[in-house]
């Protein structure tokens, strides 16, 4: 397929990736403490299995998966458990976390498995992914083993590897693809040993020609035909699961359904790398690549950091601080990420980047009156009428907002990005969703 | 560390604003303003400046008296003033311009709640009001450049009442009688191209509108070329270019859905042609757009986009 496909709607926010896209990944040591929130994934919080005062090794299980949708958590350093208490959390505000005093000895625990690759059945692969505590590394942080575990009645024909990275500023996936091509491709193959999809696609935007060449080179040098690269148009939110599937397969995931329901599984490239390391190296998920960037960061870059490292430590040590005081710190991308109230917050499994904006870059204009221009409608990838939903929420007409399918909104931010009246549409939509949930609960 | 800003995503914006949109529209209208000044000289200058100044003043005074936020900085009143002036005959006295501005800004826009809330296009309703109140004043035209006074002698009027066809060249460049800003198709098309390139407007409404006029007038011209003017004449004469690119694309008073925008454009084209072919007036652009403005809420309701992942809206 030569003509590049895409999805309807969307915006072109400009990439801002130049700050970090040519900087190779550097490994960063953790600071004197690491903070491991018990919830770093969608689902139930993990259950702590260590006590205050316990000595732990790097790669030792410290909190156990609790329920079907949950995930194991490992210590990313060796040292002593100094507390189990509420701590700042990049998404939830605060959450219970295990605090570990780093002894900087990096004493490693036993690998999570020692079996040879040939012996592994598909079930073993799913189990290793589960044991390693791997979750979606693109931000959603859904436990990966659940997706890999194909249920009888679901006919999965397609595995899509999300290498789109459509959020401006972020380059961690891009750098991983350049520097860990082999590991990622082998990770995809291991994953597909469990999934057994007929078609395996790597979806990537056309603004990353070097990565495309590199992956093609690796695959075609060996004459492989099991994985196909799908080059997509550069447009935000091309990396949304529903948008990728629309673009490459022209399949639409029905409301409140999953890609699984249309025969697909979507996994992020970072996840594939983690799968490789877990299966081939026996390594649990204790570190990840993260982009730290922004004009005010002295040394922006792509860093491989232990999970649980405090942002302040990374900024001070690896990034050499700020050249100008930032006014806004965002965890994730600038379109969907979450503003942080402090830097005293740990890196978690699903954190793909930290973006620091100066006062000038961050301050937005005051909300004006809706002009009815329809730009929000034009760009909404979910075919919604954002202006109408926001107005319904503003006047507290939650049922009307529901009838306008407020719950379909993926909060991609395209509408607000375009709105000339600077109406915080996503803000209203979030409020509306919360209120709707309350109404639905009280009805039950 | 100082307090962090904690707003909800997205954290970046394309940097457009109501003001920047209006500024682009004003820039796009500059060729038409220059053409107006060239063809109608001092008279155009008087009409344009009195409309713009009074629109801005009325907006300011209304908001001041009603203790509302003063929004004249958003430049929307300037745009209304220019558009209002461009659809006026050249010889209009200043006080009539002021009256029309009051109707446009106060009665059409501000009473309904200000920008974004009005149902009808303010400039068009201002002119429609004058048409009803002072019909003779609104049908006395001046020849371009010489400024001789003529009666009912716009190209459309000439054709409708005397079957005289004006040449395409003067129609294209604007050397004909008519409202001060509608005569030069060239100037308007330059402005329209600018708005399209800058993505301030999209092509849906103007294209649907102009194509509909083209198709209907081609057919009627085939049927009886004696009575019905050719298609190209229908495109260039009268206010179609100004109406299609600058009035029917007004954000506030036209549909927000893509399908609705097609419907709106086609509707404008049909109504324009009905008036031009069989109505008592030579020109139908103004009334057709106002008529369709009235249907905008309904059009929006029946052209909701298909729900993602389903066959329809259910
Ligand atoms: S309404 Fe939701 S899905 Fe649509 S553009 Fe806005 S944030 Fe994205
Ligand atoms: S983009 Fe903003 S101003 Fe335009 S219709 Fe949507 S909410 Fe209204």
PDB file of N, CA and C in Angstrom, chain A residues 242 246 252-255 325-330 334-337 339-341 343 365-366 369-373 375 377-378 381-383 385 387 405 408 411 413 416-420 422 426-427 430, chain B residues 1-18 21-22 69 115-117 199-202 204 251-258 261 300 304-310 313-314:
ATOM      1  N   UNK A 242      -8.201   3.630  18.261  1.00  0.00           N
ATOM      2  CA  UNK A 242      -9.301   3.630  17.303  1.00  0.00           C
ATOM      3  C   UNK A 242      -8.888   4.284  15.989  1.00  0.00           C
ATOM      4  N   UNK A 246      -8.706   2.473  12.294  1.00  0.00           N
ATOM      5  CA  UNK A 246      -9.454   3.088  11.206  1.00  0.00           C
ATOM      6  C   UNK A 246      -8.514   3.300  10.012  1.00  0.00           C
ATOM      7  N   UNK A 252     -13.902   0.222  12.572  1.00  0.00           N
ATOM      8  CA  UNK A 252     -14.276   1.128  13.664  1.00  0.00           C
ATOM      9  C   UNK A 252     -14.640   0.297  14.891  1.00  0.00           C
ATOM     10  N   UNK A 253     -14.053   0.676  16.004  1.00  0.00           N
ATOM     11  CA  UNK A 253     -14.365  -0.015  17.252  1.00  0.00           C
ATOM     12  C   UNK A 253     -15.668   0.573  17.799  1.00  0.00           C
ATOM     13  N   UNK A 254     -16.699  -0.228  17.975  1.00  0.00           N
ATOM     14  CA  UNK A 254     -17.961   0.325  18.467  1.00  0.00           C
ATOM     15  C   UNK A 254     -17.817   0.933  19.863  1.00  0.00           C
ATOM     16  N   UNK A 255     -18.721   1.853  20.222  1.00  0.00           N
ATOM     17  CA  UNK A 255     -18.656   2.517  21.514  1.00  0.00           C
ATOM     18  C   UNK A 255     -18.575   1.507  22.655  1.00  0.00           C
ATOM     19  N   UNK A 325      12.653  29.338  35.012  1.00  0.00           N
ATOM     20  CA  UNK A 325      11.680  28.638  35.852  1.00  0.00           C
ATOM     21  C   UNK A 325      10.452  28.232  35.023  1.00  0.00           C
ATOM     22  N   UNK A 326      10.098  26.936  35.015  1.00  0.00           N
ATOM     23  CA  UNK A 326       8.900  26.557  34.252  1.00  0.00           C
ATOM     24  C   UNK A 326       7.628  26.972  34.997  1.00  0.00           C
ATOM     25  N   UNK A 327       6.566  27.204  34.228  1.00  0.00           N
ATOM     26  CA  UNK A 327       5.294  27.558  34.853  1.00  0.00           C
ATOM     27  C   UNK A 327       4.335  26.382  34.819  1.00  0.00           C
ATOM     28  N   UNK A 328       4.658  25.423  33.951  1.00  0.00           N
ATOM     29  CA  UNK A 328       3.795  24.251  33.855  1.00  0.00           C
ATOM     30  C   UNK A 328       4.632  23.017  33.584  1.00  0.00           C
ATOM     31  N   UNK A 329       4.346  21.952  34.335  1.00  0.00           N
ATOM     32  CA  UNK A 329       5.032  20.680  34.153  1.00  0.00           C
ATOM     33  C   UNK A 329       3.976  19.672  33.748  1.00  0.00           C
ATOM     34  N   UNK A 330       4.194  19.008  32.626  1.00  0.00           N
ATOM     35  CA  UNK A 330       3.187  18.079  32.132  1.00  0.00           C
ATOM     36  C   UNK A 330       3.758  16.677  32.110  1.00  0.00           C
ATOM     37  N   UNK A 334       1.781  17.015  25.372  1.00  0.00           N
ATOM     38  CA  UNK A 334       1.104  18.287  25.607  1.00  0.00           C
ATOM     39  C   UNK A 334      -0.375  18.269  25.225  1.00  0.00           C
ATOM     40  N   UNK A 335      -0.807  17.285  24.454  1.00  0.00           N
ATOM     41  CA  UNK A 335      -2.214  17.247  24.063  1.00  0.00           C
ATOM     42  C   UNK A 335      -3.064  16.499  25.091  1.00  0.00           C
ATOM     43  N   UNK A 336      -2.534  15.404  25.617  1.00  0.00           N
ATOM     44  CA  UNK A 336      -3.333  14.602  26.544  1.00  0.00           C
ATOM     45  C   UNK A 336      -2.744  14.501  27.942  1.00  0.00           C
ATOM     46  N   UNK A 337      -1.560  15.055  28.141  1.00  0.00           N
ATOM     47  CA  UNK A 337      -0.879  14.866  29.412  1.00  0.00           C
ATOM     48  C   UNK A 337      -1.540  15.601  30.560  1.00  0.00           C
ATOM     49  N   UNK A 339      -1.152  18.069  33.962  1.00  0.00           N
ATOM     50  CA  UNK A 339      -0.323  19.082  34.616  1.00  0.00           C
ATOM     51  C   UNK A 339       0.019  18.624  36.030  1.00  0.00           C
ATOM     52  N   UNK A 340       1.267  18.843  36.440  1.00  0.00           N
ATOM     53  CA  UNK A 340       1.743  18.400  37.758  1.00  0.00           C
ATOM     54  C   UNK A 340       1.846  19.577  38.712  1.00  0.00           C
ATOM     55  N   UNK A 341       1.542  19.323  39.997  1.00  0.00           N
ATOM     56  CA  UNK A 341       1.672  20.425  40.936  1.00  0.00           C
ATOM     57  C   UNK A 341       3.027  20.441  41.622  1.00  0.00           C
ATOM     58  N   UNK A 343       7.338  18.626  41.437  1.00  0.00           N
ATOM     59  CA  UNK A 343       8.324  17.747  40.798  1.00  0.00           C
ATOM     60  C   UNK A 343       8.698  16.602  41.723  1.00  0.00           C
ATOM     61  N   UNK A 365      -5.352  32.035  26.831  1.00  0.00           N
ATOM     62  CA  UNK A 365      -6.254  33.179  26.870  1.00  0.00           C
ATOM     63  C   UNK A 365      -7.526  32.856  27.640  1.00  0.00           C
ATOM     64  N   UNK A 366      -8.247  33.903  27.975  1.00  0.00           N
ATOM     65  CA  UNK A 366      -9.503  33.702  28.702  1.00  0.00           C
ATOM     66  C   UNK A 366     -10.557  33.103  27.788  1.00  0.00           C
ATOM     67  N   UNK A 369     -16.781  33.693  24.044  1.00  0.00           N
ATOM     68  CA  UNK A 369     -18.065  33.119  23.644  1.00  0.00           C
ATOM     69  C   UNK A 369     -17.868  32.239  22.424  1.00  0.00           C
ATOM     70  N   UNK A 370     -18.583  31.117  22.383  1.00  0.00           N
ATOM     71  CA  UNK A 370     -18.499  30.200  21.246  1.00  0.00           C
ATOM     72  C   UNK A 370     -18.968  30.913  19.988  1.00  0.00           C
ATOM     73  N   UNK A 371     -18.164  30.827  18.939  1.00  0.00           N
ATOM     74  CA  UNK A 371     -18.491  31.491  17.680  1.00  0.00           C
ATOM     75  C   UNK A 371     -19.317  30.597  16.776  1.00  0.00           C
ATOM     76  N   UNK A 372     -19.524  29.345  17.210  1.00  0.00           N
ATOM     77  CA  UNK A 372     -20.261  28.434  16.356  1.00  0.00           C
ATOM     78  C   UNK A 372     -19.487  28.100  15.088  1.00  0.00           C
ATOM     79  N   UNK A 373     -18.183  28.236  15.135  1.00  0.00           N
ATOM     80  CA  UNK A 373     -17.417  28.125  13.894  1.00  0.00           C
ATOM     81  C   UNK A 373     -17.355  26.701  13.378  1.00  0.00           C
ATOM     82  N   UNK A 375     -15.181  24.467  14.064  1.00  0.00           N
ATOM     83  CA  UNK A 375     -13.834  23.902  13.941  1.00  0.00           C
ATOM     84  C   UNK A 375     -13.691  22.672  14.834  1.00  0.00           C
ATOM     85  N   UNK A 377     -15.955  20.623  15.626  1.00  0.00           N
ATOM     86  CA  UNK A 377     -16.677  19.516  14.991  1.00  0.00           C
ATOM     87  C   UNK A 377     -15.828  18.938  13.854  1.00  0.00           C
ATOM     88  N   UNK A 378     -15.231  19.818  13.084  1.00  0.00           N
ATOM     89  CA  UNK A 378     -14.387  19.389  11.965  1.00  0.00           C
ATOM     90  C   UNK A 378     -13.256  18.474  12.423  1.00  0.00           C
ATOM     91  N   UNK A 381     -12.043  13.486  16.103  1.00  0.00           N
ATOM     92  CA  UNK A 381     -11.887  12.180  15.457  1.00  0.00           C
ATOM     93  C   UNK A 381     -13.003  11.208  15.835  1.00  0.00           C
ATOM     94  N   UNK A 382     -13.782  11.552  16.857  1.00  0.00           N
ATOM     95  CA  UNK A 382     -14.872  10.673  17.261  1.00  0.00           C
ATOM     96  C   UNK A 382     -16.224  11.156  16.727  1.00  0.00           C
ATOM     97  N   UNK A 383     -16.194  12.088  15.794  1.00  0.00           N
ATOM     98  CA  UNK A 383     -17.431  12.606  15.187  1.00  0.00           C
ATOM     99  C   UNK A 383     -18.400  13.219  16.191  1.00  0.00           C
ATOM    100  N   UNK A 385     -19.908  16.551  18.658  1.00  0.00           N
ATOM    101  CA  UNK A 385     -20.125  17.987  18.552  1.00  0.00           C
ATOM    102  C   UNK A 385     -19.622  18.621  19.859  1.00  0.00           C
ATOM    103  N   UNK A 387     -18.695  21.472  20.920  1.00  0.00           N
ATOM    104  CA  UNK A 387     -19.277  22.722  21.392  1.00  0.00           C
ATOM    105  C   UNK A 387     -20.622  22.486  22.073  1.00  0.00           C
ATOM    106  N   UNK A 405     -23.430  11.798  23.314  1.00  0.00           N
ATOM    107  CA  UNK A 405     -22.363  10.787  23.392  1.00  0.00           C
ATOM    108  C   UNK A 405     -21.088  11.313  24.038  1.00  0.00           C
ATOM    109  N   UNK A 408     -18.218   8.946  24.517  1.00  0.00           N
ATOM    110  CA  UNK A 408     -17.367   8.542  23.391  1.00  0.00           C
ATOM    111  C   UNK A 408     -16.076   9.355  23.331  1.00  0.00           C
ATOM    112  N   UNK A 411     -10.906  12.405  24.913  1.00  0.00           N
ATOM    113  CA  UNK A 411     -10.162  13.492  25.551  1.00  0.00           C
ATOM    114  C   UNK A 411      -8.828  13.768  24.857  1.00  0.00           C
ATOM    115  N   UNK A 413      -8.114  16.242  22.989  1.00  0.00           N
ATOM    116  CA  UNK A 413      -7.753  17.653  23.059  1.00  0.00           C
ATOM    117  C   UNK A 413      -7.748  18.384  21.729  1.00  0.00           C
ATOM    118  N   UNK A 416     -10.184  21.550  21.682  1.00  0.00           N
ATOM    119  CA  UNK A 416      -9.723  22.717  22.429  1.00  0.00           C
ATOM    120  C   UNK A 416      -8.527  23.361  21.745  1.00  0.00           C
ATOM    121  N   UNK A 417      -7.656  22.510  21.187  1.00  0.00           N
ATOM    122  CA  UNK A 417      -6.475  23.021  20.500  1.00  0.00           C
ATOM    123  C   UNK A 417      -6.861  24.002  19.397  1.00  0.00           C
ATOM    124  N   UNK A 418      -7.964  23.726  18.724  1.00  0.00           N
ATOM    125  CA  UNK A 418      -8.375  24.518  17.566  1.00  0.00           C
ATOM    126  C   UNK A 418      -9.300  25.674  17.922  1.00  0.00           C
ATOM    127  N   UNK A 419      -9.932  25.650  19.076  1.00  0.00           N
ATOM    128  CA  UNK A 419     -11.035  26.586  19.338  1.00  0.00           C
ATOM    129  C   UNK A 419     -10.557  28.038  19.400  1.00  0.00           C
ATOM    130  N   UNK A 420     -11.009  28.890  18.463  1.00  0.00           N
ATOM    131  CA  UNK A 420     -10.554  30.282  18.492  1.00  0.00           C
ATOM    132  C   UNK A 420     -11.089  31.044  19.701  1.00  0.00           C
ATOM    133  N   UNK A 422     -11.115  29.846  22.647  1.00  0.00           N
ATOM    134  CA  UNK A 422     -10.389  29.325  23.803  1.00  0.00           C
ATOM    135  C   UNK A 422     -11.318  28.730  24.852  1.00  0.00           C
ATOM    136  N   UNK A 426     -12.380  20.211  26.682  1.00  0.00           N
ATOM    137  CA  UNK A 426     -12.064  18.955  27.363  1.00  0.00           C
ATOM    138  C   UNK A 426     -12.356  19.066  28.859  1.00  0.00           C
ATOM    139  N   UNK A 427     -12.085  20.226  29.394  1.00  0.00           N
ATOM    140  CA  UNK A 427     -12.362  20.479  30.808  1.00  0.00           C
ATOM    141  C   UNK A 427     -13.849  20.254  31.093  1.00  0.00           C
ATOM    142  N   UNK A 430     -14.756  16.565  30.767  1.00  0.00           N
ATOM    143  CA  UNK A 430     -14.356  15.759  31.935  1.00  0.00           C
ATOM    144  C   UNK A 430     -15.339  15.936  33.088  1.00  0.00           C
TER     145      UNK A 430
ATOM    146  N   UNK B   1       9.914  26.444  44.936  1.00  0.00           N
ATOM    147  CA  UNK B   1       9.317  26.491  43.587  1.00  0.00           C
ATOM    148  C   UNK B   1       7.962  27.196  43.622  1.00  0.00           C
ATOM    149  N   UNK B   2       7.727  28.001  42.594  1.00  0.00           N
ATOM    150  CA  UNK B   2       6.454  28.734  42.608  1.00  0.00           C
ATOM    151  C   UNK B   2       5.274  27.830  42.226  1.00  0.00           C
ATOM    152  N   UNK B   3       4.081  28.369  42.370  1.00  0.00           N
ATOM    153  CA  UNK B   3       2.867  27.626  42.036  1.00  0.00           C
ATOM    154  C   UNK B   3       2.862  27.225  40.565  1.00  0.00           C
ATOM    155  N   UNK B   4       2.482  25.981  40.302  1.00  0.00           N
ATOM    156  CA  UNK B   4       2.412  25.521  38.927  1.00  0.00           C
ATOM    157  C   UNK B   4       1.015  25.782  38.363  1.00  0.00           C
ATOM    158  N   UNK B   5       0.960  25.989  37.061  1.00  0.00           N
ATOM    159  CA  UNK B   5      -0.348  26.124  36.412  1.00  0.00           C
ATOM    160  C   UNK B   5      -0.932  24.722  36.231  1.00  0.00           C
ATOM    161  N   UNK B   6      -2.184  24.567  36.610  1.00  0.00           N
ATOM    162  CA  UNK B   6      -2.755  23.217  36.627  1.00  0.00           C
ATOM    163  C   UNK B   6      -3.972  23.049  35.725  1.00  0.00           C
ATOM    164  N   UNK B   7      -3.958  23.635  34.545  1.00  0.00           N
ATOM    165  CA  UNK B   7      -5.151  23.502  33.714  1.00  0.00           C
ATOM    166  C   UNK B   7      -5.219  22.125  33.058  1.00  0.00           C
ATOM    167  N   UNK B   8      -6.418  21.813  32.590  1.00  0.00           N
ATOM    168  CA  UNK B   8      -6.677  20.518  31.959  1.00  0.00           C
ATOM    169  C   UNK B   8      -6.089  20.508  30.542  1.00  0.00           C
ATOM    170  N   UNK B   9      -5.814  19.307  30.012  1.00  0.00           N
ATOM    171  CA  UNK B   9      -5.274  19.199  28.660  1.00  0.00           C
ATOM    172  C   UNK B   9      -6.274  19.696  27.630  1.00  0.00           C
ATOM    173  N   UNK B  10      -5.853  20.069  26.439  1.00  0.00           N
ATOM    174  CA  UNK B  10      -4.479  20.131  25.952  1.00  0.00           C
ATOM    175  C   UNK B  10      -3.734  21.346  26.515  1.00  0.00           C
ATOM    176  N   UNK B  11      -2.409  21.251  26.475  1.00  0.00           N
ATOM    177  CA  UNK B  11      -1.586  22.307  27.066  1.00  0.00           C
ATOM    178  C   UNK B  11      -0.989  23.222  26.003  1.00  0.00           C
ATOM    179  N   UNK B  12      -1.330  22.967  24.762  1.00  0.00           N
ATOM    180  CA  UNK B  12      -0.886  23.850  23.681  1.00  0.00           C
ATOM    181  C   UNK B  12      -2.099  24.230  22.838  1.00  0.00           C
ATOM    182  N   UNK B  13      -1.944  25.260  22.042  1.00  0.00           N
ATOM    183  CA  UNK B  13      -3.072  25.778  21.270  1.00  0.00           C
ATOM    184  C   UNK B  13      -2.536  26.266  19.931  1.00  0.00           C
ATOM    185  N   UNK B  14      -3.393  26.301  18.918  1.00  0.00           N
ATOM    186  CA  UNK B  14      -2.900  26.750  17.617  1.00  0.00           C
ATOM    187  C   UNK B  14      -2.760  28.276  17.562  1.00  0.00           C
ATOM    188  N   UNK B  15      -3.009  28.924  18.677  1.00  0.00           N
ATOM    189  CA  UNK B  15      -2.813  30.371  18.815  1.00  0.00           C
ATOM    190  C   UNK B  15      -3.799  31.210  18.017  1.00  0.00           C
ATOM    191  N   UNK B  16      -4.848  30.576  17.541  1.00  0.00           N
ATOM    192  CA  UNK B  16      -5.881  31.391  16.909  1.00  0.00           C
ATOM    193  C   UNK B  16      -6.720  32.012  18.017  1.00  0.00           C
ATOM    194  N   UNK B  17      -7.445  33.048  17.664  1.00  0.00           N
ATOM    195  CA  UNK B  17      -8.367  33.641  18.620  1.00  0.00           C
ATOM    196  C   UNK B  17      -9.467  34.296  17.814  1.00  0.00           C
ATOM    197  N   UNK B  18     -10.529  34.688  18.486  1.00  0.00           N
ATOM    198  CA  UNK B  18     -11.606  35.376  17.786  1.00  0.00           C
ATOM    199  C   UNK B  18     -11.026  36.587  17.066  1.00  0.00           C
ATOM    200  N   UNK B  21      -9.019  35.602  13.952  1.00  0.00           N
ATOM    201  CA  UNK B  21      -9.910  35.214  12.859  1.00  0.00           C
ATOM    202  C   UNK B  21     -10.476  36.474  12.197  1.00  0.00           C
ATOM    203  N   UNK B  22     -10.962  37.415  13.025  1.00  0.00           N
ATOM    204  CA  UNK B  22     -11.560  38.634  12.485  1.00  0.00           C
ATOM    205  C   UNK B  22     -10.514  39.465  11.727  1.00  0.00           C
ATOM    206  N   UNK B  69     -19.037  42.718  29.468  1.00  0.00           N
ATOM    207  CA  UNK B  69     -17.644  42.812  29.035  1.00  0.00           C
ATOM    208  C   UNK B  69     -17.588  43.571  27.715  1.00  0.00           C
ATOM    209  N   UNK B 115     -21.745  38.247  20.407  1.00  0.00           N
ATOM    210  CA  UNK B 115     -21.116  37.383  19.411  1.00  0.00           C
ATOM    211  C   UNK B 115     -21.389  35.900  19.711  1.00  0.00           C
ATOM    212  N   UNK B 116     -21.733  35.180  18.698  1.00  0.00           N
ATOM    213  CA  UNK B 116     -21.977  33.753  18.848  1.00  0.00           C
ATOM    214  C   UNK B 116     -23.432  33.417  19.110  1.00  0.00           C
ATOM    215  N   UNK B 117     -24.240  34.385  19.496  1.00  0.00           N
ATOM    216  CA  UNK B 117     -25.611  34.081  19.889  1.00  0.00           C
ATOM    217  C   UNK B 117     -26.654  34.508  18.869  1.00  0.00           C
ATOM    218  N   UNK B 199      -7.193  28.904   5.934  1.00  0.00           N
ATOM    219  CA  UNK B 199      -8.114  27.969   6.605  1.00  0.00           C
ATOM    220  C   UNK B 199      -9.065  28.669   7.581  1.00  0.00           C
ATOM    221  N   UNK B 200      -9.379  29.942   7.287  1.00  0.00           N
ATOM    222  CA  UNK B 200     -10.367  30.635   8.121  1.00  0.00           C
ATOM    223  C   UNK B 200     -11.762  30.137   7.743  1.00  0.00           C
ATOM    224  N   UNK B 201     -11.972  29.947   6.442  1.00  0.00           N
ATOM    225  CA  UNK B 201     -13.227  29.344   6.020  1.00  0.00           C
ATOM    226  C   UNK B 201     -12.896  28.055   5.291  1.00  0.00           C
ATOM    227  N   UNK B 202     -13.890  27.177   5.155  1.00  0.00           N
ATOM    228  CA  UNK B 202     -13.661  26.027   4.297  1.00  0.00           C
ATOM    229  C   UNK B 202     -14.550  26.168   3.077  1.00  0.00           C
ATOM    230  N   UNK B 204     -16.786  24.306   1.707  1.00  0.00           N
ATOM    231  CA  UNK B 204     -18.077  23.614   1.568  1.00  0.00           C
ATOM    232  C   UNK B 204     -19.241  24.538   1.206  1.00  0.00           C
ATOM    233  N   UNK B 251     -19.370  32.396  10.702  1.00  0.00           N
ATOM    234  CA  UNK B 251     -19.381  31.270  11.632  1.00  0.00           C
ATOM    235  C   UNK B 251     -20.693  31.164  12.395  1.00  0.00           C
ATOM    236  N   UNK B 252     -21.087  32.331  12.932  1.00  0.00           N
ATOM    237  CA  UNK B 252     -22.137  32.311  13.944  1.00  0.00           C
ATOM    238  C   UNK B 252     -23.469  31.823  13.392  1.00  0.00           C
ATOM    239  N   UNK B 253     -23.778  32.234  12.166  1.00  0.00           N
ATOM    240  CA  UNK B 253     -25.145  32.049  11.681  1.00  0.00           C
ATOM    241  C   UNK B 253     -25.292  30.910  10.673  1.00  0.00           C
ATOM    242  N   UNK B 254     -24.269  30.062  10.577  1.00  0.00           N
ATOM    243  CA  UNK B 254     -24.339  28.955   9.624  1.00  0.00           C
ATOM    244  C   UNK B 254     -24.051  27.639  10.348  1.00  0.00           C
ATOM    245  N   UNK B 255     -24.395  26.509   9.754  1.00  0.00           N
ATOM    246  CA  UNK B 255     -24.294  25.222  10.464  1.00  0.00           C
ATOM    247  C   UNK B 255     -22.864  24.858  10.869  1.00  0.00           C
ATOM    248  N   UNK B 256     -22.750  24.068  11.942  1.00  0.00           N
ATOM    249  CA  UNK B 256     -21.440  23.624  12.408  1.00  0.00           C
ATOM    250  C   UNK B 256     -21.093  22.245  11.855  1.00  0.00           C
ATOM    251  N   UNK B 257     -22.063  21.507  11.367  1.00  0.00           N
ATOM    252  CA  UNK B 257     -21.756  20.162  10.878  1.00  0.00           C
ATOM    253  C   UNK B 257     -21.365  20.238   9.403  1.00  0.00           C
ATOM    254  N   UNK B 258     -20.546  19.259   8.993  1.00  0.00           N
ATOM    255  CA  UNK B 258     -20.070  19.278   7.609  1.00  0.00           C
ATOM    256  C   UNK B 258     -21.236  19.100   6.649  1.00  0.00           C
ATOM    257  N   UNK B 261     -23.329  22.127   6.384  1.00  0.00           N
ATOM    258  CA  UNK B 261     -22.767  23.209   5.584  1.00  0.00           C
ATOM    259  C   UNK B 261     -23.072  23.000   4.099  1.00  0.00           C
ATOM    260  N   UNK B 300     -28.623  21.967  11.711  1.00  0.00           N
ATOM    261  CA  UNK B 300     -27.670  21.353  12.638  1.00  0.00           C
ATOM    262  C   UNK B 300     -28.256  20.093  13.258  1.00  0.00           C
ATOM    263  N   UNK B 304     -26.532  15.734  12.225  1.00  0.00           N
ATOM    264  CA  UNK B 304     -25.522  15.297  13.188  1.00  0.00           C
ATOM    265  C   UNK B 304     -24.604  14.267  12.534  1.00  0.00           C
ATOM    266  N   UNK B 305     -23.312  14.346  12.808  1.00  0.00           N
ATOM    267  CA  UNK B 305     -22.420  13.349  12.215  1.00  0.00           C
ATOM    268  C   UNK B 305     -22.731  11.948  12.752  1.00  0.00           C
ATOM    269  N   UNK B 306     -22.377  10.974  11.962  1.00  0.00           N
ATOM    270  CA  UNK B 306     -22.569   9.579  12.354  1.00  0.00           C
ATOM    271  C   UNK B 306     -21.729   9.257  13.593  1.00  0.00           C
ATOM    272  N   UNK B 307     -22.312   8.542  14.518  1.00  0.00           N
ATOM    273  CA  UNK B 307     -21.549   8.195  15.714  1.00  0.00           C
ATOM    274  C   UNK B 307     -20.439   7.216  15.349  1.00  0.00           C
ATOM    275  N   UNK B 308     -19.252   7.502  15.855  1.00  0.00           N
ATOM    276  CA  UNK B 308     -18.107   6.649  15.536  1.00  0.00           C
ATOM    277  C   UNK B 308     -18.355   5.221  15.995  1.00  0.00           C
ATOM    278  N   UNK B 309     -18.057   4.280  15.119  1.00  0.00           N
ATOM    279  CA  UNK B 309     -18.175   2.877  15.490  1.00  0.00           C
ATOM    280  C   UNK B 309     -19.586   2.326  15.380  1.00  0.00           C
ATOM    281  N   UNK B 310     -20.504   3.118  14.851  1.00  0.00           N
ATOM    282  CA  UNK B 310     -21.857   2.613  14.655  1.00  0.00           C
ATOM    283  C   UNK B 310     -22.284   3.006  13.253  1.00  0.00           C
ATOM    284  N   UNK B 313     -26.664   7.461  14.231  1.00  0.00           N
ATOM    285  CA  UNK B 313     -26.654   8.245  15.469  1.00  0.00           C
ATOM    286  C   UNK B 313     -27.316   7.506  16.613  1.00  0.00           C
ATOM    287  N   UNK B 314     -27.826   6.322  16.407  1.00  0.00           N
ATOM    288  CA  UNK B 314     -28.599   5.690  17.502  1.00  0.00           C
ATOM    289  C   UNK B 314     -27.692   5.060  18.536  1.00  0.00           C
TER     290      UNK B 314
END
